[in-house]
Amino acid sequence: MSAGTPRSLASSGQKSIQDICHPLSAEESALSRIPDVLNPGSAGERDLILPNGTPVDTSSPASSSSLLNRLQLDDDLDGETRDEQKYNITTEFDLPEYSVRRRYQDFDWLRNKLEESQPTHLIPTTRTEFDLPEYSVRRRYQDFDWLRNKLEESQPTHLIPPLPEKFVMKGVVDRFSEEFVETRRKALDKFLKRVADHPVLSFNEHFNAFLSAKDLNKRQGLALLTKMGESVKYVTGGYKVRARPVEFAAMGDYLDLFTQKLGTIDRIAQRIIKEQSEFLMELREYGPVYSSWSSFEEDLHDPLEGVSGCVSNCSSALEELTEDMSEDFLPVLREYVLYIESMKNVLKKRDQVQAEYETKLEAVVFREDKKTPVPSDVEKCQDRVECFNADLKADWDRWENNKRQDFRQLLTGMSNKNILYYEKCLAAWESLIPLLQDKQEAKGETN
Amino acid sequence: MEKKPPKKLQAKHKSPRSINFKVIKLCSNHSRNKLKPEALILAKSEEQLLSAYGKTNGCVLTRDAGLGIEYCDSLDQNLQMVEKGTSLLKKMEISVAEAEKRTGKNAVNMQETYTVYLIEMRPVDAASEGTNPVPDSLWRRYSEFELLRNYLLVTYPFLVVPPLPEKRAEFVWHKLSADNMDPDFVERRRVGLENFLLRVASHPDLSTDKIFYSFLTEENGWKETVFETGFQAKADSRLKALNATFRVKNPDKRFAEMKHYGDELQSVISQLLRVRARAADRLYGVYKVHGNYGRVFSEWSAIEKEMGDGLQSAGHHMDAYAASVDDILEEEEHYADQMKEYLFYADALRAVCRKHELTQYELEMAAQDLTSKKQQREELATGTIRTFSLKGVTSKLFGQETPEQREAKLKMLETQIEEGEELVKERNAECEEFVKSAWVDIERFKEQKDHDLREALISYAIMQISMCKKGIQVWNNAKECFSKM
């Protein structure tokens, strides 16, 4: 068996959920080298068995996902031809490494098998199927919601990305309209990407279950909580933190101000969309005036018709601009506001943990019996505080980076949409000029 | 009274006509001495702009010391007017250079504030030689222009008399003042009045009118001269007749069509101006709200570290974007003014058609009268009563008249018929004359209208192109700043 050095899971980067490397699926680099069509070659190992010897059992969620925690794929680098390309699947956990060789068609077989046994919950999406070896599951919004709650429970010291808004007013928003579905899909996609991108969250078993299990057994949930999660879960409120470290105070302040600014930007964007829509209404009346004028002119007929057509083109361009802004810009802003809300909650929790520690410490400091060692639960508290702080700081830096990228992308996108709008209008008017001048030259010649 | 020094113009396309234009353009626009902050952005795209516009008539777009681009919408009209060269315009250049506020006592001895406009006349030769002698000039107020126009209307009923700019601001969108004293309104009116004078001066018939000439040259006593012509008497009777409803049996078909055209033109341009004003209002809103981005980006940048600079500079561009709408809409007002001129021209056209109907009607009345008189004579001569007349009835009731009475009546009728025939001939000739000259002028008007409106549409398209290019520029700048965030 060739053994490549196990590498950590590649980051999913900019791919959609369908492309995300599931622990069971091909590694990213391997994927890019998979040819589209492979000759079914000579016998490779056909029966798929789990490396540890147990047959694949897809009936219960616990078995497959909890055992196959981390898988990797290496390209076989022994210079085989493309057709014979085989991929090493390496699993690593507490047991010695297992490595099997699989060919493309084996992945295909696996995928087909999985598809057969996958649930057929309706997900409102219009994505097409992929031919890549990967897990394909169907999930509803409430499944995403479940996942998020589970992540929050099990990783309370981390910043969990937000979901798009849960409740939409019936009658106001058509929950089955293409636009709404698409907007939601994008947000859900982003959510999954962020989770998969997180060094800790991506290994969360709930996440694995979400990506692979036939049935999300939501009621029971998986029994394993992280050590931290369990302890934090039982921290009661009611303690007041005394010495909040400066950096966390600064985070809180920043989040407050930032939320304000985002709110303002949201209002401005909405107002612009409204004004543009009203302008559009006037344009839709303006263009036809030229048309009706042209109907009783002779020489001026064509120029007037031309202007009418131009105005109409500009109207369409404007309509597209406002739609794009509504669909792409506003939801992202709102999502960030939700994100920040959840972040503030994490900060609060951190405060709570610290407060508990401080209180317990205080009680101990004033203990009567100075000889007895510091009780272990106080030490545990201190532990908790320090871990929480560390997790949070790391996550904060990551969040800052993402935020910067996200907003750069968002605002650049807004600029692009506006540029596109003006370019369309420009093209329309520029093409009109020769039409307007046309008769003139003809006239000039006859003169 | 101070004269502002004339701005130096730089003609982009040098053509022999450009020299004539210098002065006219100068006077039309020298009060528009504004620096446009966005103009540098236009620099590169100007070439295209100029070449597109220049193609139409090789005419001049000027650049104000490289900082601003000014379109002269009426430029091309002026070109045409000068080209068609009435003898008046061949000798003199006319302009309405300035406007001033005055206070004085009006007819009922009350204090009032009004605006006067400075009319300047400059000999053509002097301008082309490059020297700049002090022009002849005088001040006139709007009411005097009105008086002039009324005189022309009455004196040349068969001509489509150029209209004056509107008396009160109409079709205003909210930022535009409806106040007659507002400086922007006054400025646009000044341009409109100059346009009116040039239109009259370039008309083959109107330009030779003595009253018009003295309007331009005699400050004092002009009003009296006008009244002395006695046109007001004619005006009153004409006005009464025009306002009365009458039915014409045989109007010239062409005039009927023209009248209908005038109606439709008036209606469609009104609608155009109304909707345009509403759209301008909305567009203003769109641009101005973007200014709020400027403020919030600035505030936001204060709480950011690396993102701060990019946000801050992007904010500036948003401010610039918001500010750019003022100039855009000011340019559009020119387009609106051009449309307005033809809105009012439509009215003048209808007036001519109506006057034709009037002359036709008078002819028909005279003819009808003559016919009835002839019939009366016949009846009297043959003794049969065909037409109902009070005399007939009374004579039946109270007995026939004596032969002497009948003779007398017949004689009277004969004279009346003679006079009637004269009248009919006169009126007929009048009618024919009217139709002939009016139709010539209507044809002239049609050509002018087609040309002018086409030009207006072209300059409108150019305006839109400029606006789009400005927009692309600003958003590209903002995008660059965002990318540096």
GROMACS .gro file of C-alpha atoms in nm, chain B residues 376 379-380 383-403 405-406 409:
model
   27
  823GLN     CA    1  -8.438   8.937  -5.255
  826GLU     CA    2  -8.823   8.816  -5.560
  827LEU     CA    3  -8.889   9.179  -5.570
  830GLY     CA    4  -9.308   8.951  -5.731
  831THR     CA    5  -9.274   8.609  -5.588
  832ILE     CA    6  -9.184   8.561  -5.237
  833ARG     CA    7  -8.955   8.272  -5.186
  834THR     CA    8  -8.774   8.377  -4.890
  835PHE     CA    9  -8.942   8.447  -4.573
  836SER     CA   10  -8.907   8.804  -4.466
  837LEU     CA   11  -9.082   9.017  -4.217
  838LYS     CA   12  -9.149   9.267  -4.487
  839GLY     CA   13  -9.313   9.000  -4.692
  840VAL     CA   14  -9.537   8.898  -4.411
  841THR     CA   15  -9.632   9.247  -4.316
  842SER     CA   16  -9.698   9.339  -4.674
  843LYS     CA   17  -9.921   9.039  -4.705
  844LEU     CA   18 -10.099   9.138  -4.393
  845PHE     CA   19 -10.106   9.501  -4.449
  846GLY     CA   20 -10.111   9.516  -4.818
  847GLN     CA   21  -9.854   9.541  -5.093
  848GLU     CA   22  -9.625   9.832  -5.133
  849THR     CA   23  -9.659  10.089  -5.395
  850PRO     CA   24  -9.458  10.059  -5.716
  852GLN     CA   25  -9.163  10.197  -5.288
  853ARG     CA   26  -9.066   9.886  -5.480
  856LYS     CA   27  -8.617   9.915  -5.268
   0.00000   0.00000   0.00000
